[in-house]
Coordinates of C-alpha atoms (C1' of nucleotides) in Angstrom, one line a residue:
Chain A
X15 CA -5.1 11.8 7.5
X16 CA -3.2 13.9 4.9
X17 CA -2.3 10.8 3.2
X18 CA -2.6 10.7 -0.5
X19 CA -0.4 13.7 -1.1
X20 CA 3.2 14.6 -1.0
X21 CA 4.4 16.2 2.1
X22 CA 4.0 19.9 2.7
X23 CA 5.0 22.4 5.3
X24 CA 8.5 22.9 4.0
X25 CA 9.6 26.5 4.3
X26 CA 9.8 26.8 0.5
X27 CA 8.7 30.3 0.4
X28 CA 12.1 31.3 1.6
X29 CA 13.7 30.1 -1.6
X30 CA 13.8 32.8 -4.2
X31 CA 14.4 30.4 -7.1
X32 CA 11.0 29.0 -6.8
X33 CA 9.4 32.4 -7.4
X34 CA 11.4 33.3 -10.5
X35 CA 8.9 32.7 -13.2
X36 CA 11.8 32.4 -15.7
X37 CA 12.8 29.1 -14.3
X38 CA 9.3 27.6 -14.8
X39 CA 9.1 24.6 -17.0
X40 CA 6.0 24.0 -19.1
X41 CA 4.8 20.5 -19.8
X42 CA 2.0 19.5 -22.2
X43 CA -0.4 16.7 -21.5
X44 CA 1.5 13.4 -21.7
X45 CA 5.0 14.9 -21.5
X46 CA 7.3 13.5 -18.8
X47 CA 9.1 15.6 -16.2
X48 CA 11.5 12.8 -15.6
X49 CA 11.6 9.1 -16.4
X50 CA 12.1 6.1 -14.3
X51 CA 15.7 5.2 -13.7
X52 CA 17.1 8.7 -14.6
X53 CA 19.7 10.0 -12.1
X54 CA 18.3 12.4 -9.5
X55 CA 18.9 16.0 -10.5
X56 CA 16.5 17.8 -8.2
X57 CA 13.1 18.3 -6.8
X58 CA 10.1 20.0 -8.6
X59 CA 7.3 22.1 -7.2
X60 CA 4.1 21.9 -9.2
X61 CA 2.8 25.4 -10.0
X62 CA -0.3 24.6 -12.1
X63 CA -1.8 21.5 -13.5
X64 CA -1.1 18.0 -12.2
X65 CA 1.1 15.0 -12.7
X66 CA 1.0 11.3 -12.1
X67 CA 4.0 9.2 -11.1
X68 CA 4.0 5.8 -12.7
X69 CA 6.4 3.1 -11.5
X70 CA 7.1 0.0 -13.6
X71 CA 8.0 -3.0 -11.6
X72 CA 10.3 -5.8 -12.5
X73 CA 7.3 -7.8 -13.7
X74 CA 6.3 -5.1 -16.2
X75 CA 3.4 -3.9 -14.2
X76 CA 2.8 -0.1 -14.3
X77 CA 1.5 1.3 -11.1
X78 CA 0.3 4.8 -10.5
X79 CA 2.2 5.5 -7.2
X80 CA 1.5 9.2 -6.7
X81 CA -0.7 12.0 -7.9
X82 CA 0.7 15.6 -7.6
X83 CA -1.3 18.7 -8.0
X84 CA -0.4 22.4 -7.8
X85 CA 1.6 23.0 -4.6
X86 CA 3.0 19.5 -4.3
X87 CA 6.6 18.6 -4.3
X88 CA 7.7 15.9 -6.7
X89 CA 10.8 13.8 -6.6
X90 CA 11.3 13.2 -2.9
X91 CA 11.4 9.5 -3.3
X92 CA 14.3 9.8 -5.6
X93 CA 16.8 10.9 -2.9
X94 CA 17.2 7.5 -1.6
X95 CA 18.8 5.8 -4.6
X96 CA 19.7 9.0 -6.4
X97 CA 17.5 7.7 -9.2
X98 CA 13.9 8.7 -10.0
X99 CA 11.9 5.6 -9.1
X100 CA 9.1 6.4 -11.5
X101 CA 8.1 8.5 -14.5
X102 CA 6.3 11.7 -13.8
X103 CA 3.8 12.5 -16.5
X104 CA 1.7 15.6 -17.0
X105 CA -2.0 14.9 -16.9
X106 CA -2.8 18.3 -18.5
X107 CA -0.8 21.4 -19.3
X108 CA 1.4 21.8 -16.3
X109 CA 4.1 24.2 -15.0
X110 CA 6.7 23.3 -12.5
X111 CA 9.6 25.1 -10.8
X112 CA 12.9 23.4 -10.5
X113 CA 15.0 23.0 -7.4
X114 CA 18.3 21.5 -8.5
X115 CA 20.2 19.1 -6.4
X116 CA 23.3 21.3 -5.8
X117 CA 21.1 24.2 -4.8
X118 CA 19.3 21.9 -2.4
X119 CA 22.6 20.9 -0.8
X120 CA 23.6 24.6 -0.4
X121 CA 20.4 25.5 1.1
X122 CA 20.6 22.5 3.4
X123 CA 23.9 23.7 4.7
X124 CA 22.7 27.3 5.2
X125 CA 19.3 26.5 6.7
X126 CA 19.4 23.6 9.3
X127 CA 15.7 24.1 9.7
X128 CA 15.1 23.2 6.1
X129 CA 17.1 20.1 6.4
X130 CA 15.3 19.1 9.6
X131 CA 12.0 19.8 8.1
X132 CA 12.8 17.7 5.0
X133 CA 13.7 14.8 7.2
X134 CA 10.5 15.2 9.2
X135 CA 8.5 15.2 6.0
X136 CA 10.1 12.1 4.8
X137 CA 9.6 10.3 8.1
X138 CA 6.0 11.5 8.2
X139 CA 5.6 10.2 4.7
X140 CA 6.9 6.7 5.6
X141 CA 4.4 6.5 8.4
X142 CA 1.5 7.8 6.3
X143 CA 2.1 5.4 3.4
X144 CA 2.5 2.5 5.8
X145 CA -0.7 3.2 7.6
X146 CA -2.8 4.2 4.7
X147 CA -1.8 1.5 2.4
X148 CA -2.1 -1.1 5.0
X149 CA -5.5 0.2 5.8
X150 CA -6.5 0.1 2.1
X151 CA -5.3 -3.4 2.0
X152 CA -8.2 -4.5 4.1
X153 CA -10.8 -2.2 2.7
X154 CA -13.6 -2.9 0.2
X155 CA -13.5 -1.1 -3.2
X156 CA -16.2 1.2 -1.9
X157 CA -14.2 2.3 1.1
X158 CA -11.0 2.7 -0.9
X159 CA -12.7 5.0 -3.4
X160 CA -14.5 7.0 -0.8
X161 CA -11.2 7.4 1.1
X162 CA -9.5 8.6 -2.0
X163 CA -12.2 11.1 -2.9
X164 CA -12.3 12.5 0.6
X165 CA -8.5 12.9 0.6
X166 CA -8.5 14.6 -2.8
X167 CA -11.3 16.9 -1.7
X168 CA -9.3 17.8 1.4
X169 CA -6.3 18.5 -0.7
X170 CA -8.2 20.8 -3.0
X171 CA -9.6 22.6 0.0
X172 CA -6.2 23.1 1.6
X173 CA -5.0 24.7 -1.7
X174 CA -7.8 27.2 -1.6
X175 CA -10.1 25.5 -4.1
X176 CA -13.6 24.2 -3.5
X177 CA -13.7 20.9 -1.6
X178 CA -17.0 19.9 -3.2
X179 CA -16.4 20.7 -6.9
X180 CA -13.1 19.9 -8.7
X181 CA -11.7 18.4 -11.8
X182 CA -9.6 15.3 -11.2
X183 CA -7.3 14.9 -14.2
X184 CA -6.7 11.2 -13.5
X185 CA -8.5 8.7 -15.8
X186 CA -10.6 5.9 -14.3
X187 CA -7.9 3.4 -14.9
X188 CA -5.3 5.7 -13.2
X189 CA -7.5 5.8 -10.2
X190 CA -7.9 2.0 -10.4
X191 CA -4.2 1.6 -10.6
X192 CA -3.6 3.9 -7.7
X193 CA -6.1 2.1 -5.5
X194 CA -5.4 -1.4 -6.7
X195 CA -8.8 -1.8 -8.4
X196 CA -9.9 -2.5 -12.0
X197 CA -11.4 0.2 -14.1
X198 CA -14.8 -1.6 -14.1
X199 CA -14.9 -1.6 -10.3
X200 CA -14.0 2.1 -10.1
X201 CA -16.8 2.9 -12.6
X202 CA -19.4 0.8 -11.0
X203 CA -18.6 2.1 -7.5
X204 CA -18.8 5.7 -8.7
X205 CA -22.2 4.8 -10.3
X206 CA -23.3 3.4 -6.9
X207 CA -22.2 6.5 -5.1
X208 CA -24.1 8.5 -7.7
X209 CA -27.3 6.5 -7.1
X210 CA -26.9 7.0 -3.4
X211 CA -26.8 10.7 -3.9
X212 CA -23.2 11.0 -2.5
X213 CA -21.7 12.7 -5.6
X214 CA -22.0 13.5 -9.2
X215 CA -19.3 12.5 -11.6
X216 CA -19.4 13.1 -15.3
X217 CA -16.0 12.4 -16.8
X218 CA -13.4 14.0 -14.7
X219 CA -15.5 16.7 -13.1
X220 CA -16.5 15.7 -9.6
X221 CA -19.2 17.2 -7.4
X222 CA -19.2 15.9 -3.9
X223 CA -22.7 16.1 -2.5
X224 CA -22.4 14.4 0.8
X225 CA -18.9 14.5 2.2
X226 CA -20.2 13.4 5.6
X227 CA -21.5 10.1 4.4
X228 CA -18.6 9.6 2.1
X229 CA -16.2 10.0 5.0
X230 CA -18.2 7.4 6.9
X231 CA -18.0 5.0 4.0
X232 CA -14.2 5.6 3.8
X233 CA -13.8 4.7 7.5
X234 CA -16.0 1.6 7.4
X235 CA -13.7 -1.4 7.6
X236 CA -15.9 -3.8 5.7
X237 CA -13.3 -6.5 6.3
X238 CA -12.1 -8.2 9.4
X239 CA -9.3 -6.4 11.2
X240 CA -7.0 -8.0 13.6
X241 CA -3.6 -8.2 15.2
X242 CA -2.8 -7.4 18.7
Chain B
X28 CA 13.2 -5.9 -3.3
X29 CA 14.5 -5.3 0.2
X30 CA 11.0 -4.2 1.1
X31 CA 9.7 -5.6 4.3
X32 CA 12.4 -4.4 6.4
X33 CA 13.6 -1.2 8.1
X34 CA 16.4 0.5 6.2
X35 CA 20.0 -0.5 6.7
X36 CA 23.4 0.8 5.6
X37 CA 23.6 3.4 8.2
X38 CA 27.2 3.8 9.4
X39 CA 26.1 2.7 12.9
X40 CA 29.3 0.8 13.5
X41 CA 30.9 4.2 14.1
X42 CA 28.8 4.9 17.1
X43 CA 30.4 3.6 20.3
X44 CA 27.2 3.6 22.4
X45 CA 25.7 0.9 20.3
X46 CA 28.4 -1.5 21.3
X47 CA 28.4 -0.8 25.0
X48 CA 26.6 -3.8 26.2
X49 CA 25.7 -2.0 29.4
X50 CA 23.2 0.1 27.6
X51 CA 21.4 -2.9 26.2
X52 CA 17.7 -3.1 27.2
X53 CA 16.1 -6.5 27.7
X54 CA 12.5 -7.1 26.8
X55 CA 10.5 -10.2 27.6
X56 CA 7.9 -11.6 25.2
X57 CA 5.0 -9.2 25.1
X58 CA 6.8 -6.3 26.7
X59 CA 6.6 -2.9 24.8
X60 CA 9.7 -0.9 23.8
X61 CA 7.5 2.1 23.4
X62 CA 3.8 2.7 23.0
X63 CA 1.8 4.5 20.4
X64 CA 1.5 8.2 21.1
X65 CA 4.5 8.5 23.4
X66 CA 6.9 11.3 22.6
X67 CA 9.9 10.4 20.5
X68 CA 12.9 9.8 22.7
X69 CA 15.2 8.0 20.3
X70 CA 15.9 5.2 17.9
X71 CA 16.5 1.6 18.8
X72 CA 18.7 -1.1 17.2
X73 CA 17.5 -4.6 17.6
X74 CA 20.4 -6.8 18.9
X75 CA 18.6 -10.1 19.3
X76 CA 15.1 -11.4 19.1
X77 CA 12.4 -9.5 17.2
X78 CA 9.6 -7.0 17.5
X79 CA 6.3 -6.1 15.8
X80 CA 5.0 -2.6 15.5
X81 CA 1.3 -2.3 15.9
X82 CA -0.6 0.9 15.0
X83 CA -4.1 1.4 16.1
X84 CA -6.1 3.6 13.8
X85 CA -8.8 6.1 14.6
X86 CA -11.4 3.4 13.9
X87 CA -9.9 1.1 16.5
X88 CA -8.3 -1.3 14.1
X89 CA -4.9 -2.7 15.1
X90 CA -2.6 -3.2 12.2
X91 CA 0.8 -4.8 12.3
X92 CA 2.8 -2.2 10.4
X93 CA 6.3 -3.4 10.7
X94 CA 8.4 -6.4 11.7
X95 CA 11.9 -5.9 13.1
X96 CA 14.5 -8.5 13.6
X97 CA 18.1 -8.4 14.8
X98 CA 20.0 -5.7 13.0
X99 CA 16.9 -3.6 12.2
X100 CA 16.4 0.0 13.3
X101 CA 13.1 0.8 15.1
X102 CA 11.5 4.2 15.5
X103 CA 12.4 5.9 12.3
X104 CA 8.8 6.7 11.5
X105 CA 8.5 8.6 14.8
X106 CA 10.7 11.4 13.7
X107 CA 8.0 13.1 11.6
X108 CA 5.6 13.9 14.4
X109 CA 8.0 13.4 17.3
X110 CA 5.6 10.8 18.5
X111 CA 5.9 7.0 18.2
X112 CA 3.2 6.1 15.7
X113 CA 2.7 2.6 17.0
X114 CA 3.5 0.2 19.8
X115 CA 6.7 -1.9 19.5
X116 CA 6.2 -5.2 21.2
X117 CA 8.7 -8.0 21.7
X118 CA 7.7 -11.2 20.0
X119 CA 10.2 -13.2 22.1
X120 CA 13.0 -12.3 24.5
X121 CA 14.7 -9.4 22.8
X122 CA 17.6 -7.0 23.4
X123 CA 17.9 -3.6 21.9
X124 CA 20.5 -0.8 22.1
X125 CA 19.2 2.7 22.6
X126 CA 20.2 5.7 20.5
X127 CA 18.7 8.7 22.3
X128 CA 17.5 11.7 20.4
X129 CA 20.0 14.2 21.8
X130 CA 22.8 11.9 21.0
X131 CA 21.4 11.6 17.5
X132 CA 21.4 15.4 17.0
X133 CA 25.0 15.6 18.2
X134 CA 26.1 12.9 15.9
X135 CA 24.2 14.5 13.1
X136 CA 26.1 17.7 13.6
X137 CA 29.4 15.9 13.7
X138 CA 28.9 13.5 10.9
X139 CA 27.2 15.0 7.9
X140 CA 27.5 11.6 6.3
X141 CA 25.3 10.1 8.9
X142 CA 22.7 12.8 8.4
X143 CA 22.7 12.3 4.7
X144 CA 22.5 8.6 5.0
X145 CA 19.6 8.8 7.4
X146 CA 17.8 11.0 4.9
X147 CA 18.5 8.6 2.1
X148 CA 17.2 5.7 4.1
X149 CA 14.0 7.6 4.8
X150 CA 13.5 8.4 1.2
X151 CA 14.3 4.9 0.2
X152 CA 11.8 3.7 2.7
X153 CA 9.1 6.0 1.3
X154 CA 9.6 4.5 -2.1
X155 CA 9.8 0.9 -0.9
X156 CA 6.6 1.2 1.0
X157 CA 4.8 2.9 -1.8
X158 CA 5.8 0.3 -4.4
X159 CA 5.5 -2.8 -2.3
X160 CA 2.1 -2.0 -0.7
X161 CA 0.7 -0.8 -4.0
X162 CA 1.9 -4.1 -5.5
X163 CA 0.3 -6.1 -2.6
X164 CA -2.9 -4.2 -3.2
X165 CA -3.4 -6.0 -6.5
X166 CA -2.1 -9.4 -5.5
X167 CA -3.9 -12.5 -4.6
X168 CA -3.4 -13.9 -1.1
X169 CA -1.1 -16.5 -2.5
X170 CA 1.2 -14.0 -4.1
X171 CA 1.2 -11.8 -1.0
X172 CA 2.2 -14.6 1.3
X173 CA 4.8 -15.8 -1.1
X174 CA 6.2 -12.3 -1.5
X175 CA 6.4 -12.0 2.3
X176 CA 8.1 -15.3 2.8
X177 CA 10.7 -14.6 0.1
X178 CA 11.4 -11.2 1.6
X179 CA 11.8 -12.6 5.1
X180 CA 14.0 -15.3 3.7
X181 CA 16.2 -12.7 2.0
X182 CA 16.4 -10.8 5.2
X183 CA 17.6 -13.7 7.2
X184 CA 20.2 -14.5 4.6
X185 CA 21.5 -10.9 4.7
X186 CA 21.9 -11.2 8.4
X187 CA 24.0 -14.3 8.0
X188 CA 21.3 -16.9 8.8
X189 CA 20.0 -19.6 6.6
X190 CA 17.6 -18.4 3.9
X191 CA 15.8 -21.7 3.9
X192 CA 15.2 -22.5 7.5
X193 CA 14.2 -19.9 10.0
X194 CA 11.9 -19.2 12.9
X195 CA 9.4 -16.5 12.3
X196 CA 8.1 -15.2 15.7
X197 CA 5.0 -13.6 14.2
X198 CA 1.7 -15.5 14.8
X199 CA -0.5 -16.4 11.9
X200 CA -2.8 -13.5 12.7
X201 CA 0.1 -11.1 12.9
X202 CA 1.1 -12.2 9.4
X203 CA -2.5 -11.8 8.3
X204 CA -2.7 -8.3 9.8
X205 CA 0.6 -7.4 8.1
X206 CA -0.6 -8.5 4.7
X207 CA -4.2 -7.6 4.9
X208 CA -5.5 -11.2 5.1
X209 CA -7.5 -13.2 7.6
X210 CA -5.9 -15.9 9.7
X211 CA -7.8 -18.5 7.9
X212 CA -6.5 -17.4 4.5
X213 CA -3.0 -17.4 5.8
X214 CA -3.4 -20.9 7.2
X215 CA -5.0 -22.3 4.1
X216 CA -2.5 -20.7 1.8
X217 CA 0.4 -22.1 3.8
X218 CA -1.3 -25.5 3.6
X219 CA -1.5 -25.2 -0.2
X220 CA 2.1 -24.3 -0.4
X221 CA 2.9 -27.3 1.7
X222 CA 0.9 -29.6 -0.6
X223 CA 2.7 -28.2 -3.6
X224 CA 6.1 -29.0 -1.9
X225 CA 7.1 -25.3 -1.7
X226 CA 7.7 -25.3 2.0
X227 CA 7.2 -26.9 5.3
X228 CA 5.8 -24.9 8.1
X229 CA 5.0 -26.3 11.5
X230 CA 4.1 -23.6 13.9
X231 CA 6.6 -20.8 13.6
X232 CA 9.4 -22.8 12.1
X233 CA 9.6 -22.5 8.4
X234 CA 11.6 -24.5 5.9
X235 CA 11.6 -23.1 2.4
X236 CA 12.0 -26.0 -0.1
X237 CA 11.5 -24.3 -3.4
X238 CA 12.5 -20.6 -3.2
X239 CA 12.5 -20.5 -7.0
X240 CA 8.9 -21.3 -7.5
X241 CA 7.9 -19.3 -4.4
X242 CA 9.5 -16.2 -6.0
X243 CA 7.6 -16.9 -9.2
X244 CA 4.3 -17.1 -7.3
X245 CA 5.2 -13.9 -5.5
X246 CA 5.8 -12.1 -8.8
X247 CA 2.7 -13.5 -10.5
X248 CA 0.2 -10.7 -10.6
X249 CA -2.9 -12.8 -10.5
X250 CA -4.8 -9.7 -11.0
X251 CA -5.1 -7.3 -13.8
X252 CA -2.6 -4.5 -13.7
X253 CA -2.8 -1.3 -15.6
X254 CA -2.1 2.4 -15.8
X255 CA -0.1 4.1 -18.4
Chain C
dC24 C1' -6.7 -31.4 34.7
dG25 C1' -9.0 -27.4 32.5
dA26 C1' -8.6 -22.8 30.5
dC27 C1' -7.1 -20.4 26.9
dA28 C1' -4.6 -18.8 22.9
dC29 C1' -3.3 -20.3 18.6
dG30 C1' -3.9 -23.1 14.4
dT31 C1' -6.3 -25.8 11.0
dT32 C1' -10.2 -27.3 8.1
dG33 C1' -14.9 -27.2 6.0
dA34 C1' -19.3 -25.0 4.2
dC35 C1' -21.1 -21.0 2.6
dC36 C1' -21.5 -16.4 0.6
dA37 C1' -20.3 -11.7 -0.8
dA38 C1' -17.1 -8.8 -3.2
dA39 C1' -14.6 -7.9 -7.0
dA40 C1' -12.0 -9.7 -11.1
dT41 C1' -12.8 -11.3 -15.7
dC42 C1' -14.9 -11.5 -20.1
dA43 C1' -17.7 -9.3 -23.3
dA44 C1' -20.2 -5.8 -25.4
dA45 C1' -21.9 -1.3 -26.1
dC46 C1' -21.6 3.6 -25.7
dA47 C1' -19.5 8.6 -25.5
dC48 C1' -16.3 11.6 -27.1
dG49 C1' -12.6 14.0 -29.6
dG50 C1' -9.9 14.1 -33.4
dT51 C1' -8.9 13.1 -38.5
dG52 C1' -9.7 12.8 -43.1
dG53 C1' -12.8 12.3 -46.8
Chain D
dC6 C1' -20.6 18.0 -42.8
dC7 C1' -20.3 13.2 -41.6
dA8 C1' -18.0 8.6 -41.5
dC9 C1' -14.4 6.6 -39.1
dC10 C1' -11.2 5.4 -35.6
dG11 C1' -9.1 5.1 -31.0
dT12 C1' -9.4 5.9 -26.3
dG13 C1' -11.9 6.0 -22.3
dT14 C1' -16.2 4.8 -19.8
dT15 C1' -20.1 2.3 -18.6
dT16 C1' -23.0 -1.8 -18.0
dG17 C1' -24.1 -6.8 -17.9
dA18 C1' -23.1 -11.9 -17.1
dT19 C1' -20.1 -15.1 -15.1
dT20 C1' -16.4 -16.9 -12.2
dT21 C1' -12.9 -16.8 -8.8
dT22 C1' -11.1 -15.3 -4.5
dG23 C1' -11.2 -14.8 -0.1
dG24 C1' -13.9 -13.3 3.9
dT25 C1' -17.3 -15.2 7.3
dC26 C1' -19.2 -18.5 10.5
dA27 C1' -18.4 -22.6 12.8
dA28 C1' -16.3 -26.6 14.5
dC29 C1' -12.4 -29.0 15.9
dG30 C1' -7.1 -29.9 17.0
dT31 C1' -3.0 -28.7 19.4
dG32 C1' 0.0 -26.8 22.7
dT33 C1' 1.2 -24.3 26.9
dC34 C1' 0.6 -22.6 31.4
dG35 C1' -1.3 -22.4 35.8

DNA sequence: CGACACGTTGACCAAAATCAAACACGGTGG
DNA sequence: CCACCGTGTTTGATTTTGGTCAACGTGTCG
């Protein structure tokens, strides 16, 4: 269920570049790491802060398609077309390390394990996205938001932060865009969760009070499921 | 917009196995090519007929997560966990060629181009699924179904069949499951399209009359979009 | 023929989008 | 310091969509 995040588990610790603090790039809030349509130049590892990836469709809709926090890899979905499929924008002051394309090829040649692992991560990602989004497709707003919060909480935990208290740099409308809901619905649903004692949310600071129940809400289908 | 299909463009024509008609496997309607949870043994190329992939979630919901027709590759999403993440079931009499895992590794070692292409396809797929499903998430039932039909039509065309007349082996409830809609909504929406002169659908035979308008309906957001 | 899966249609209702308005907050400039 | 603005957030009233329940066709297979 590690769904809302970019893949992990790559043996990145073996790559010296990523630890060279000289190659860090600093982004201020609102600055773009890359823009939609730019040719693929490499992957990025988020060191601190967070980014959102926004894709604009042919019909001029902007969708938040990914949220990357410290430890996440950004740019994997650019490999396919050799173009970045969205714009990665810093949600706060953010640092990233760069893993240029040519270096990636070199490493791939040297370390078959890396190559293989990258492929696995991609395959895994295909499956996760398919299943999760198809699940969201038939979930109520309540379940979608609960699911999202539980996933984010788990992600913070895996990174060594508190699972119950965290700052989520996404705005309400970013969350709405990510989950396919309007701002108003996000706001109202959070208020409902608050009233039920499941969490406290003022602004972008979240405090999960009842992860147990929240997980249950996330799992509740609320809509008819079928196929078979 | 080549979204609802498994990736293509792999240099599969270079692989003799796939042309050896002796290795074809025949499946009758309802038979499974592989079942969810089985260890990954290889990929399959659909030769004739069609399959649906059904994934059962932890909460016992069955979701149709993919639809594969002649020419599509099946099993790509199994590489990640080395397990098939769903059950692939024949929707009609279907033949597939097998590309076993060990052979895949051999070929990958021999042909770097194949490896690279596979990786690209996977990356592409990640992006497609993300974008399409997030798009569907904020679409009305009408737009979802229109989008689906347009995509299927394009797929038939690319395979050399008519874009306007085709037989879609999925049942109404399969379509509903795939798009996150109930059977009733699928049925009603098709009826509305019929009344508007956009298509004729009796049973599983479809005749697209106005692809132009249908595409427009598919693109119409119908819901508020945001993020930026 | 009946059993059964699939498909369609109608009446009703709940969920969430829409429209609208007000509120909180941070920054800017007087 | 405060007035002012813009952005983001919340809340309320209303409407639309589509899910739910239920009944009824249609076709196929034994």
